[in-house]
XYZ file of C-alpha atoms in Angstrom:
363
model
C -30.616 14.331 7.570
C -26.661 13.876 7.663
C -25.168 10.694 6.010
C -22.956 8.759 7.702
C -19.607 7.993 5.573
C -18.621 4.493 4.825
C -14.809 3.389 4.316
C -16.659 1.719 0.637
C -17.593 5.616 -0.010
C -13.919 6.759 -0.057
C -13.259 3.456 -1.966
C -15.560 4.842 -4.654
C -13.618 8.709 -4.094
C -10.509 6.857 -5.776
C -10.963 7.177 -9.553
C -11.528 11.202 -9.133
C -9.011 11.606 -6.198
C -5.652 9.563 -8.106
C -6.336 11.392 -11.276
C -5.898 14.705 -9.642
C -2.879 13.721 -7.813
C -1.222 13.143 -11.173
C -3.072 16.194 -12.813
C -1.323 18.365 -10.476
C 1.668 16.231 -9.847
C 4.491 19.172 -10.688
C 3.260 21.946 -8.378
C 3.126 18.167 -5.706
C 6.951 17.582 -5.843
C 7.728 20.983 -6.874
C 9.453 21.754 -3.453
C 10.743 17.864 -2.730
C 12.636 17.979 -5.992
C 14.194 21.341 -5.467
C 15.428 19.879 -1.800
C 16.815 16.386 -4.092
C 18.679 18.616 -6.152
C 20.679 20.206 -3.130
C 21.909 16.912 -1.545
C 23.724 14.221 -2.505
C 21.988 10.977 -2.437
C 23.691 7.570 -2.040
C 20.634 5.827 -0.441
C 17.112 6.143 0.309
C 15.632 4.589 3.366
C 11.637 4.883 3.167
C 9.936 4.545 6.846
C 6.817 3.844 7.979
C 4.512 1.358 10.008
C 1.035 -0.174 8.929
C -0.052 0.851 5.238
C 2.718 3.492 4.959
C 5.388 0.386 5.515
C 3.299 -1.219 2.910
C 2.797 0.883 0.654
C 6.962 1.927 0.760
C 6.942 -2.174 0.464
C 4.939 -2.001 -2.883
C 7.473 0.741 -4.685
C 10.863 0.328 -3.190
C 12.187 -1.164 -6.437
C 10.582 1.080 -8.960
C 12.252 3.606 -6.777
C 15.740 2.246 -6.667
C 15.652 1.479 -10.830
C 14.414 5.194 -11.919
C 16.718 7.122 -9.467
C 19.322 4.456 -9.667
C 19.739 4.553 -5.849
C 20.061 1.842 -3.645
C 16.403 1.767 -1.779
C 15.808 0.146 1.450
C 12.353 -0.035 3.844
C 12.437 -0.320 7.515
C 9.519 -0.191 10.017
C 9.536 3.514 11.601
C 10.099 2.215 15.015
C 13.563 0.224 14.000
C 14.706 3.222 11.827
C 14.122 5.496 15.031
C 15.252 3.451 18.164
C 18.356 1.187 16.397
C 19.697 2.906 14.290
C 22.877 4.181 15.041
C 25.628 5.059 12.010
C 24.207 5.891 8.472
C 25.724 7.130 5.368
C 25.618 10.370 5.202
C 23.824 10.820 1.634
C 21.441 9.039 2.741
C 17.563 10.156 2.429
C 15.207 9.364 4.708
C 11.390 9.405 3.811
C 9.354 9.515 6.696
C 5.747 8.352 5.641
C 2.373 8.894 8.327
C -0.755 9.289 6.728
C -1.994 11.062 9.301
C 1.621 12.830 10.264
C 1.059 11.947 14.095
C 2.556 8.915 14.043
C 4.739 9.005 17.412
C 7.369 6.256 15.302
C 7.396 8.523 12.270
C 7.949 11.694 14.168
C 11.035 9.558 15.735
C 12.391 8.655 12.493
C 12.472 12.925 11.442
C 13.694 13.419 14.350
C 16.812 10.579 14.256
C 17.296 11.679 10.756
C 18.122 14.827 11.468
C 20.402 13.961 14.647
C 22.290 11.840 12.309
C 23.085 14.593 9.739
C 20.719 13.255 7.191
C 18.309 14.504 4.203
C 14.644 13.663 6.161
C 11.894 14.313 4.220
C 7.955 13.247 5.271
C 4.816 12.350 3.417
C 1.893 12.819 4.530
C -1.855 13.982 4.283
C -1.672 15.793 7.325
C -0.611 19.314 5.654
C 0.721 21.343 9.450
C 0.395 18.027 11.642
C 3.036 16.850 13.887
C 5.710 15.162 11.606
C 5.885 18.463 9.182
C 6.919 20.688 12.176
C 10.567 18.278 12.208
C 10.801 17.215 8.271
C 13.561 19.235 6.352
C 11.156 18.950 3.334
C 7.134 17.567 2.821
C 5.435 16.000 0.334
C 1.845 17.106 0.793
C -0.354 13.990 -0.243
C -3.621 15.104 -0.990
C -5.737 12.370 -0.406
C -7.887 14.441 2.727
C -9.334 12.509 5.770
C -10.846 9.335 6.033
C -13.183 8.992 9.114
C -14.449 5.683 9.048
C -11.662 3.742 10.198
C -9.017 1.837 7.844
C -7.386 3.936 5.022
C -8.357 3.299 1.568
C -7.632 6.139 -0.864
C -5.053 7.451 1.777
C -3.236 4.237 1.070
C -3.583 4.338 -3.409
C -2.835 8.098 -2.921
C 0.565 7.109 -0.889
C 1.237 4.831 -3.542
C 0.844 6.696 -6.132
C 2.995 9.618 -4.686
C 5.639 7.487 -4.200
C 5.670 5.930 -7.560
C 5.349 10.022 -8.811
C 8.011 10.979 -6.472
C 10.009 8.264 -8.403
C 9.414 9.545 -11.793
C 9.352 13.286 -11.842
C 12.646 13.076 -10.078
C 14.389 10.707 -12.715
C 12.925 12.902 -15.192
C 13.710 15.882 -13.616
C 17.675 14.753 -13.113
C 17.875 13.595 -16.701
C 17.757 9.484 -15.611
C 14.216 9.000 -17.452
C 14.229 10.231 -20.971
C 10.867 11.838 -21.995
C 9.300 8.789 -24.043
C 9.455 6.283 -21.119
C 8.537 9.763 -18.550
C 5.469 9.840 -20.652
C 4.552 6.072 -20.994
C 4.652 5.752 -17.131
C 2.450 8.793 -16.964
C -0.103 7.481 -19.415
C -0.144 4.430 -17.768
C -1.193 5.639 -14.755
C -3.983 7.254 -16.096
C -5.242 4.333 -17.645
C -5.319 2.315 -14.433
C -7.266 5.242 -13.205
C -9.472 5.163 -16.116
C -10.442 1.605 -15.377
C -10.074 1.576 -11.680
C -14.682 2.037 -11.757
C -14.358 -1.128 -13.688
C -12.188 -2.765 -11.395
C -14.632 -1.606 -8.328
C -17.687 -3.224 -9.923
C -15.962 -6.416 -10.712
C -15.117 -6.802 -6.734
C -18.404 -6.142 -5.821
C -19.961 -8.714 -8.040
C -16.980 -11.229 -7.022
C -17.957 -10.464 -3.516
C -21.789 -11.366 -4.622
C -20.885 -15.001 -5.863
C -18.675 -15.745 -3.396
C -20.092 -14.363 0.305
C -21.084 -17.461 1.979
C -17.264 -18.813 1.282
C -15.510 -15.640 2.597
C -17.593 -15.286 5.333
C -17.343 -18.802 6.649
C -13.259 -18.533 6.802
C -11.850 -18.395 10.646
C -8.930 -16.859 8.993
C -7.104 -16.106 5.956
C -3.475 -16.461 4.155
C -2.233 -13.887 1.905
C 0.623 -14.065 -0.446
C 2.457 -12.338 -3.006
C 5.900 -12.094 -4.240
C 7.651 -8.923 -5.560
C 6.330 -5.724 -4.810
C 3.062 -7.459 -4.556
C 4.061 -8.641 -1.093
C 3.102 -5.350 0.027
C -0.415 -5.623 -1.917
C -0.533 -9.206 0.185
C 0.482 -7.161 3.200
C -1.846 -4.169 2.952
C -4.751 -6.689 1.993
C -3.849 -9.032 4.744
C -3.236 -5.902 7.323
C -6.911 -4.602 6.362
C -8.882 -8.096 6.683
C -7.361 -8.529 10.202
C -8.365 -4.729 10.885
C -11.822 -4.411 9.554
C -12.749 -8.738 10.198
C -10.827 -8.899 13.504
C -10.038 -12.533 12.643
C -6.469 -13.483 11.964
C -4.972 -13.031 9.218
C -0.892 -14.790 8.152
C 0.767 -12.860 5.281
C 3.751 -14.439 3.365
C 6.055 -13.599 1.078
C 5.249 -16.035 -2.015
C 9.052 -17.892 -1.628
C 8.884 -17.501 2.597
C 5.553 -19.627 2.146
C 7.504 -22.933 0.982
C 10.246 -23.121 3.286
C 7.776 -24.293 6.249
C 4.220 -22.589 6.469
C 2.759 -24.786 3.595
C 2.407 -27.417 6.415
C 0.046 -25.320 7.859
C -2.037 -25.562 4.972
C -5.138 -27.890 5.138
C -8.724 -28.254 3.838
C -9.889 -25.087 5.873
C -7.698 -22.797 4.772
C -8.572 -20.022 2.847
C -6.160 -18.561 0.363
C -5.687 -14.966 -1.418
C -2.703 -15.175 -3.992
C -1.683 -12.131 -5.497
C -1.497 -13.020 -9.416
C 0.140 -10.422 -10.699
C 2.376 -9.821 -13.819
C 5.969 -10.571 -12.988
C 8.972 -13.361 -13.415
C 6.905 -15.405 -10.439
C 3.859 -15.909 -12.180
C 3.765 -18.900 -13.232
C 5.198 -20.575 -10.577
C 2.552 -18.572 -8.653
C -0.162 -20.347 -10.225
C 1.885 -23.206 -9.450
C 1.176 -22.897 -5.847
C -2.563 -22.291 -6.243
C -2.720 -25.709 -8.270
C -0.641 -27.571 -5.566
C -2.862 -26.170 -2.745
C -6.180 -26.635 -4.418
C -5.775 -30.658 -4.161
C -6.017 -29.856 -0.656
C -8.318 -26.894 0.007
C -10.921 -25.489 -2.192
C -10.912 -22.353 -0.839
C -7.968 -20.812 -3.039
C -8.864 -17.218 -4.356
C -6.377 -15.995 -7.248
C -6.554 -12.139 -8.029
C -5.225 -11.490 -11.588
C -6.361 -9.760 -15.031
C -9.555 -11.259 -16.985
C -8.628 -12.874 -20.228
C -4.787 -14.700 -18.800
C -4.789 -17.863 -16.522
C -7.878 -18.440 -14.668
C -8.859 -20.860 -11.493
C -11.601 -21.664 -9.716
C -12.358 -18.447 -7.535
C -10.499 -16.106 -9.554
C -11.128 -12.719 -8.763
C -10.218 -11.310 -12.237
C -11.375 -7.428 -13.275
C -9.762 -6.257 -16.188
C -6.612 -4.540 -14.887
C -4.215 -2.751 -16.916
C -1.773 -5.107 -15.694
C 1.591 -3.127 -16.030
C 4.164 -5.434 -14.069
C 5.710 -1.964 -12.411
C 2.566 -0.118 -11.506
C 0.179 -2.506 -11.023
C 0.088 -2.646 -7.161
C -1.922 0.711 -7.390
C -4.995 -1.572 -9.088
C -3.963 -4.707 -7.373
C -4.888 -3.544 -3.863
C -8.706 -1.715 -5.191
C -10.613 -5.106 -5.004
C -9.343 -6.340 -1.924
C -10.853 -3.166 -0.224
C -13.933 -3.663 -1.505
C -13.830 -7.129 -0.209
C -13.048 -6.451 3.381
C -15.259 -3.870 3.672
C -17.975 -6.283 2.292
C -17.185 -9.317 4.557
C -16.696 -6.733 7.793
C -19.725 -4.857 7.410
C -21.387 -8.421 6.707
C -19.562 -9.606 10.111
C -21.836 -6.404 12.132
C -17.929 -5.019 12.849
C -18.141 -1.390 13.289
C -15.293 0.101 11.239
C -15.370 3.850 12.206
C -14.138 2.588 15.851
C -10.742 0.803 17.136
C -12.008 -2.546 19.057
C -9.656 -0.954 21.971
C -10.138 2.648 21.848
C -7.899 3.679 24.452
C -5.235 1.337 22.649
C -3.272 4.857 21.165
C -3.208 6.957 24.177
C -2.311 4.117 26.416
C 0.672 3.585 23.985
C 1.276 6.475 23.318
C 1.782 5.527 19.505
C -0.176 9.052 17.778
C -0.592 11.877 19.251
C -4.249 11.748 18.191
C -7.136 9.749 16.171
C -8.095 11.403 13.547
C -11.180 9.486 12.799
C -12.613 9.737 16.027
């Protein structure tokens, strides 16, 4: 009897897969680093549509304050088709999970007409994107055939926050006290990410009904926690098929808070950071007008009613890695709930007709 795979069964592959990425992290960048060291860099531009946007959304300033290079992020499609002059130190990551991303492929491609360092990440060790890039970083996350990426979205994180600090270290810009505190930190929010798993699903127990009755949802977060609000909101809207509005946490008060009414239903990314407070700020001012305000932050600080609250590590720089675990439990929860079936597009000839990958992997 085979066993059909569910996206919550690579949600559970985390833990295991994360803690070998960094286990083996060296031999990972090994190649990447040895390309770094033969250009000069000025500027980093990281590319990518979807979760790899996202996830390039969630690390751009760790990047840009270990290297100490200016670090931009631009969807793969404007990189490729409007972009015309470009420093020439510049370094362009190309990131496509599946590394047949038509856009991504385009961005290699422009890269390289424009005289610059072009460098792709991807799980797709020998797809598409690799046969342009000047040099790969090989994320070994492996497939995911059930529809929206989960692990293939931590594991891009994680790489990129890697990428970040075995580079610094490796050019002398990280002394080896801080090198190791960012690598023991990240094994600690592996440790506990099983913790932070079963505190979603129990969430998601006491709190069904509400979720479930929402038309749509708003997520928000400020910092590199906009991209957790992105990647949550992106996946909701994928797996639910409802909409789904994503803000940046300042972009929400100039103008979409009139939007905002008793059947609203609110994610707010809590995380550690200088716009905390005024954070929980918002979710007071909103909850005198809908009770349907869900704050996800670390057990023990500020609570609300709603809170989704495991026990993160809560490092302000790396926590988007653990940030972004519960909300996949969740929308798996509420789409399987729904009767959506994940492992198929709700337009499966939406790709082709595009023309947007050269294939589907999870077909």
């Amino acid at each position: 009897m085979t066993t059909t795979i569910e996206l919550i069964d690579y949600v559970y592959e985390q833990p295991a897969m994360l803690k070998s990425i960094v286990d083996n992290r060296k031999e990972l960048l090994k190649s990447f680093i040895e390309g770094f060291r033969q250009h000069e860099v000025s500027r980093i531009v990281l590319t990518g549509s979807g979760s790899s946007y996202n996830a390039s959304m969630s690390s751009r300033h760790f990047i840009a304050k270990l290297l100490g290079i200016e670090t931009q992020v631009e969807y793969a499609h404007t990189f490729a088709q409007y972009t015309h002059v470009y420093n020439k130190q510049t370094l362009v990551f190309a990131l496509s999970q599946s590394g047949e991303s038509t856009a991504a492929v385009e961005c290699v491609q422009k890269a390289n007409e424009l005289g610059l360092f072009s460098v792709a990440i991807t799980s797709g060790e020998g797809s598409l994107i690799t046969e342009f890039a000047q040099n790969q970083i090989i994320v070994p996350s492996g497939e995911e055939k059930a529809g929206a990426t989960t692990k293939g979205y931590t594991a891009t994180l994680l790489t990129l926050f890697l990428m970040a600090i075995e580079t610094a270290h490796a050019t002398g810009k990280l002394p080896e006290g801080e090198y190791n505190r960012y690598i023991d930190t990240l094994y600690k929010i592996i440790d506990n990410m099983a913790h932070t798993i079963a505190a979603a699903e129990e969430w998601y127990k006491e709190h069904k009904d509400e979720l479930l009755a929402a038309k749509n949802y708003i997520f928000t977060g400020a910092g590199d926690h906009y991209g957790t609000a992105m990647e949550a909101g992106l996946k909701f809207l994928e797996t639910s098929r409802i909409p789904v509005t994503i803000y940046e946490f300042e972009e929400f008060m100039h103008g979409p808070y009139n939007a905002i009414d008793e059947n609203s239903y609110i994610f707010y990314m809590g995380a550690p950071g200088q716009d905390f407070d005024r954070m929980m700020m918002l979710t007071d001012y909103f909850a005198k007008i809908t009770s349907h305000g869900f704050v996800v932050t670390k057990s023990g600080g500020e609570q609300r009613p709603g809170s989704l609250a495991p026990n993160f590590v809560n490092d302000e720089e790396l926590s988007p890695i653990e940030y972004i675990v519960p909300m996949q439990v969740l929308f798996f929860r509420a789409a399987k709930e729904r009767g959506v079936n994940m492992r198929t597009p709700r337009y499966v000839d939406f790709h082709p007709s595009m023309k947007s990958k050269r294939r589907l992997r999870f077909l």
